[in-house]
XYZ file of C-alpha atoms in Angstrom:
365
model
C -0.025 -0.076 -0.075
C 1.081 3.589 -0.415
C 2.481 5.472 2.602
C 3.503 9.212 3.074
C 6.460 10.044 5.223
C 7.728 13.446 5.994
C 11.703 14.142 5.647
C 13.211 16.672 7.585
C 16.626 18.017 6.682
C 18.760 20.587 8.438
C 22.117 21.117 6.977
C 25.626 22.081 7.457
C 24.427 25.707 6.065
C 22.587 26.198 9.224
C 19.804 28.287 7.198
C 16.789 26.378 8.491
C 14.915 23.120 7.765
C 13.602 21.541 4.710
C 10.304 19.731 5.093
C 9.072 17.539 2.259
C 5.955 15.262 2.041
C 6.620 12.120 -0.049
C 4.274 9.280 -1.143
C 6.069 5.934 -1.448
C 4.749 2.818 -3.581
C 4.930 -0.411 -2.423
C 8.253 -0.674 -4.298
C 9.590 2.379 -2.490
C 9.291 4.573 -5.461
C 8.781 8.284 -4.112
C 6.784 11.022 -5.226
C 7.099 14.377 -3.531
C 3.704 15.864 -2.905
C 4.817 19.191 -1.048
C 7.454 21.062 0.561
C 7.827 23.512 3.389
C 11.001 25.423 4.657
C 11.439 27.289 7.952
C 14.284 29.327 8.593
C 16.415 29.434 11.786
C 15.812 31.925 13.960
C 19.453 34.365 14.085
C 19.710 33.118 18.262
C 19.318 29.273 17.295
C 21.445 29.566 14.504
C 24.157 31.308 16.950
C 23.626 28.518 19.535
C 24.229 25.939 16.751
C 27.338 27.616 15.422
C 28.821 28.017 19.049
C 28.719 24.294 19.584
C 30.759 23.505 16.940
C 33.904 24.348 18.766
C 34.275 23.105 22.149
C 33.487 25.549 25.296
C 31.883 26.022 28.751
C 28.788 24.270 29.785
C 28.387 22.132 26.682
C 26.210 19.613 27.847
C 23.515 22.216 29.208
C 23.670 24.250 26.004
C 23.379 20.994 23.620
C 20.274 19.900 25.493
C 18.759 23.344 25.177
C 19.416 23.340 21.655
C 18.079 19.805 20.854
C 14.790 20.854 22.569
C 14.478 24.006 20.662
C 15.375 22.220 17.501
C 12.480 19.685 18.235
C 9.744 22.539 18.463
C 10.928 24.100 15.170
C 11.004 21.012 13.660
C 7.221 20.351 14.899
C 6.587 23.820 13.612
C 7.593 22.435 10.077
C 5.740 19.313 10.299
C 2.408 20.732 11.659
C 2.875 23.677 8.988
C 3.035 21.197 6.242
C 0.146 18.871 7.618
C -2.147 21.991 7.820
C -1.227 23.173 4.163
C -2.149 19.849 2.942
C -5.358 19.351 5.228
C -3.743 16.029 6.687
C -3.772 14.580 9.835
C -0.957 12.859 11.820
C -2.711 9.719 11.254
C -2.078 9.996 7.321
C 1.697 10.114 8.009
C 3.521 6.698 8.633
C 6.592 8.398 10.264
C 8.689 11.568 10.137
C 12.186 10.992 8.837
C 14.686 13.493 10.665
C 18.421 13.931 9.874
C 18.739 16.436 12.874
C 21.305 19.241 13.132
C 24.880 17.822 12.846
C 27.043 19.641 15.550
C 30.103 17.390 15.328
C 30.943 14.699 12.584
C 34.269 13.072 13.709
C 34.372 9.466 11.906
C 37.866 8.957 12.585
C 36.950 9.096 16.520
C 34.239 6.761 15.914
C 31.075 9.384 16.317
C 28.891 11.822 14.632
C 26.045 13.604 16.590
C 23.238 15.373 15.087
C 21.337 17.493 17.663
C 17.599 17.184 17.974
C 15.272 15.953 20.787
C 13.359 13.301 18.969
C 11.320 11.891 21.509
C 10.018 15.601 21.970
C 9.384 15.842 18.544
C 7.238 12.560 18.422
C 5.495 14.188 21.233
C 4.557 17.232 19.671
C 3.613 15.802 16.597
C 2.009 12.507 17.565
C 3.706 10.888 14.771
C 6.457 7.987 14.879
C 10.099 9.590 14.259
C 12.918 8.143 12.749
C 16.417 9.349 13.479
C 20.132 8.880 14.059
C 20.680 7.674 10.599
C 24.701 7.892 10.293
C 25.537 6.053 13.617
C 24.659 2.554 12.433
C 27.137 3.070 9.431
C 29.806 4.270 11.842
C 29.344 1.268 14.099
C 30.233 -0.855 10.870
C 33.414 1.048 10.252
C 32.106 3.617 7.754
C 32.057 7.285 7.915
C 28.604 7.753 8.277
C 28.324 9.920 5.356
C 27.377 10.555 2.663
C 24.152 8.656 3.015
C 22.357 10.421 -0.256
C 23.919 8.120 -2.860
C 21.833 5.353 -1.933
C 18.978 7.349 -2.740
C 20.489 9.075 -5.987
C 21.085 5.719 -7.141
C 17.433 4.737 -6.628
C 16.111 7.702 -8.111
C 18.377 9.281 -10.363
C 20.185 5.989 -11.887
C 20.026 5.766 -15.929
C 20.773 2.710 -17.934
C 22.530 4.556 -20.736
C 24.034 7.935 -19.391
C 27.100 8.462 -17.010
C 25.854 10.804 -14.135
C 27.009 13.069 -11.472
C 24.517 14.128 -8.586
C 26.042 16.865 -7.002
C 24.969 18.493 -3.667
C 26.139 21.752 -2.783
C 25.138 22.555 0.847
C 27.339 23.621 3.617
C 29.677 20.805 2.100
C 29.534 19.772 -1.512
C 29.457 15.845 -2.108
C 28.893 14.187 -4.966
C 27.281 10.666 -6.349
C 28.809 9.004 -9.527
C 26.073 6.927 -11.264
C 27.487 5.163 -14.171
C 25.798 2.269 -16.078
C 29.476 0.306 -16.073
C 30.755 1.443 -13.172
C 29.991 0.856 -9.157
C 28.313 3.723 -7.606
C 30.688 6.039 -5.561
C 29.799 8.775 -3.312
C 31.799 11.248 -1.399
C 32.460 14.804 0.313
C 34.485 17.050 -1.921
C 35.090 20.069 0.455
C 33.240 23.054 1.509
C 30.606 24.163 -0.543
C 28.754 27.286 0.758
C 29.888 27.040 4.527
C 33.263 29.196 4.268
C 31.420 31.983 1.868
C 28.481 32.236 4.262
C 30.899 32.696 7.265
C 32.839 35.124 5.565
C 30.027 36.954 4.160
C 28.159 37.007 7.427
C 31.422 38.591 9.274
C 32.280 41.213 6.475
C 28.839 41.934 4.858
C 26.554 41.427 7.741
C 24.599 39.030 5.765
C 23.946 35.292 6.179
C 24.926 34.283 2.509
C 26.408 35.776 -0.666
C 23.185 36.069 -2.657
C 23.818 34.919 -6.144
C 27.533 35.329 -5.644
C 27.347 38.904 -6.165
C 29.976 39.874 -3.412
C 32.734 37.363 -4.794
C 31.844 38.098 -8.208
C 33.276 41.552 -7.605
C 36.748 40.295 -6.212
C 39.770 38.496 -7.549
C 41.072 35.151 -6.904
C 44.238 35.423 -4.859
C 46.122 32.559 -6.570
C 48.782 32.138 -3.398
C 45.994 31.783 -1.113
C 43.978 29.562 -3.121
C 46.884 27.091 -3.525
C 47.472 27.294 0.455
C 43.622 26.190 0.916
C 43.951 23.445 -1.509
C 46.770 21.956 0.135
C 44.454 20.715 2.837
C 45.255 16.992 3.176
C 41.458 16.384 3.197
C 41.732 17.251 -0.844
C 44.253 14.972 -1.291
C 42.622 11.954 0.547
C 40.709 9.523 -1.835
C 37.097 8.342 -0.669
C 35.448 7.066 1.046
C 35.769 10.460 2.830
C 33.368 13.028 4.609
C 33.997 16.251 6.424
C 32.235 19.118 7.831
C 32.752 22.077 10.187
C 34.852 20.168 12.373
C 37.708 20.788 9.752
C 36.217 23.652 7.322
C 35.434 26.690 9.783
C 36.419 30.142 10.247
C 39.541 29.320 12.417
C 40.643 26.979 9.759
C 40.606 29.946 7.095
C 41.901 32.329 9.709
C 44.713 30.309 10.315
C 45.345 30.022 6.499
C 45.260 33.928 6.257
C 47.804 34.445 8.923
C 50.631 37.068 7.778
C 48.339 37.683 4.410
C 46.933 41.062 3.622
C 44.106 39.951 1.247
C 41.155 42.134 0.853
C 37.849 40.512 2.514
C 36.110 41.106 -1.083
C 39.205 38.749 -2.693
C 38.941 36.358 -0.169
C 35.350 35.639 -0.820
C 36.210 35.199 -4.496
C 38.871 32.760 -3.367
C 36.619 31.027 -1.451
C 33.867 30.490 -4.487
C 37.147 29.437 -6.309
C 38.128 26.824 -3.980
C 34.414 25.255 -3.719
C 34.158 25.345 -7.327
C 37.768 23.904 -8.250
C 37.601 21.202 -5.453
C 34.171 20.036 -7.053
C 35.557 20.109 -10.537
C 38.944 18.348 -9.267
C 36.795 15.475 -7.732
C 34.590 15.108 -10.951
C 37.682 14.998 -13.201
C 39.471 12.194 -10.890
C 36.478 10.158 -10.049
C 33.766 10.422 -12.738
C 35.984 10.763 -15.874
C 33.615 9.206 -18.099
C 30.714 11.282 -16.879
C 28.192 12.945 -19.450
C 25.988 15.194 -17.090
C 26.255 16.951 -13.435
C 22.830 17.348 -11.818
C 23.169 19.845 -9.080
C 20.880 20.225 -5.991
C 20.978 22.277 -2.768
C 21.326 25.992 -1.589
C 24.646 26.124 -4.006
C 22.457 25.506 -7.134
C 21.031 29.017 -6.598
C 24.742 30.780 -6.449
C 24.877 31.609 -10.525
C 28.502 32.717 -10.030
C 29.200 29.435 -8.563
C 27.662 27.462 -11.210
C 29.359 29.806 -14.257
C 32.722 29.079 -12.875
C 31.811 25.017 -12.689
C 30.656 25.424 -16.284
C 33.918 26.798 -17.118
C 36.170 24.193 -15.209
C 34.027 21.396 -16.777
C 33.520 22.537 -20.232
C 32.822 18.912 -21.335
C 29.997 18.314 -18.892
C 26.550 19.390 -19.167
C 25.710 20.809 -15.890
C 22.265 21.615 -14.741
C 19.584 20.930 -12.013
C 18.094 17.804 -10.442
C 14.808 19.643 -11.132
C 15.210 18.105 -14.851
C 15.033 14.629 -13.194
C 12.037 15.233 -11.578
C 12.866 16.411 -8.132
C 13.624 20.159 -7.638
C 16.850 21.199 -6.196
C 15.804 22.241 -2.675
C 13.645 18.851 -2.202
C 16.359 16.284 -3.042
C 18.022 15.989 0.588
C 14.874 16.006 2.542
C 13.156 13.456 0.160
C 16.272 11.424 0.822
C 15.934 11.181 4.492
C 12.301 10.142 3.776
C 13.319 7.199 1.509
C 15.789 6.007 4.407
C 12.960 6.503 6.812
C 10.824 4.212 4.493
C 13.678 1.615 4.317
C 13.822 1.578 7.990
C 10.452 0.811 8.465
C 10.988 -2.239 6.280
C 14.397 -3.131 7.735
C 16.107 -2.486 4.533
C 19.472 -1.677 4.490
C 19.764 2.236 3.769
C 23.643 2.871 3.329
C 26.330 1.778 0.350
C 29.460 0.259 1.964
C 31.162 1.198 -1.059
C 30.278 4.728 -0.353
C 30.943 5.104 3.424
C 33.360 2.377 3.902
C 31.091 0.377 6.164
C 31.845 -3.416 6.745
C 28.367 -4.265 4.744
C 24.925 -3.068 4.694
C 23.016 -2.004 7.545
C 19.543 -0.630 8.399
C 19.886 3.024 9.494
C 17.893 4.862 11.842
C 16.486 4.587 15.279
C 12.875 5.003 16.299
C 10.907 7.319 18.515
C 7.416 5.867 18.801
C 4.514 8.321 19.117
């Protein structure tokens, strides 16, 4: 029978929560029926950012953040239900990614904030969460998890495709009819550009890359940034704010006198070049790149990718039937559907886990 799930995604960009209502047929094929977005209140965003670094009273601050996130997630769910004239009884489960605060696969843990018991209480719907831990327990990176969804929804028998998600971190999935699926984090997507823009322009992001377009790339700084060992590592690999944060950038800027606008231009080039190099190295026989995530709206970044990858056709995932802003939340709804049937949600060849695993934990309503 058909089932509806709601997928909730709040990514490393810390801009807000995406909610999608997804109907699944008996084979698990998804169809998005509606979506809803709630921006993070500035104070909540600041609290989440503050927890990225070690500090005082972390346990109390983390618990309070988790409670506030649960309330915001519940608002997103209830707003989506109201707009569609649905009730909690119409929804099989809410699949919630939570807000990543620390991602440290080398240390054997990842942590996504959000009081999921409270979310179940506030919505009256079963909640499935904590999707990454099981893969980590099996020796994997716990990320990226969306390639399995990309394979199920976007795979094509006669075309080599890259599905490129540009959120706070950029990650890609290679889908090729003659090659195994691979997926990995490329490096910073919007994360560093957003942080630098907030500091120097007072805006949470560089709309359409307009500020970056006014600057000049500093070649020396770019080479210093690209020398980070993460870029040289082979997949499987994943990363986040634990590495690519403002202190990381500030350390690279020590002793340099680079105008702020030129730093922004260089950060855009870093995002574009790290993606292009990953595609060139690991997806050489690819024919098209389908972009999703917030970075797809940055036309300066898209133009730069097109220039760096002249042999690739670069377009959005909307062309494949799923709008760019819906993909990640829909992926977690799909992982929730898999969990309900105790079907594996990871791809060991992507994450490095010892084998396929059922991902998630249930918080009954």
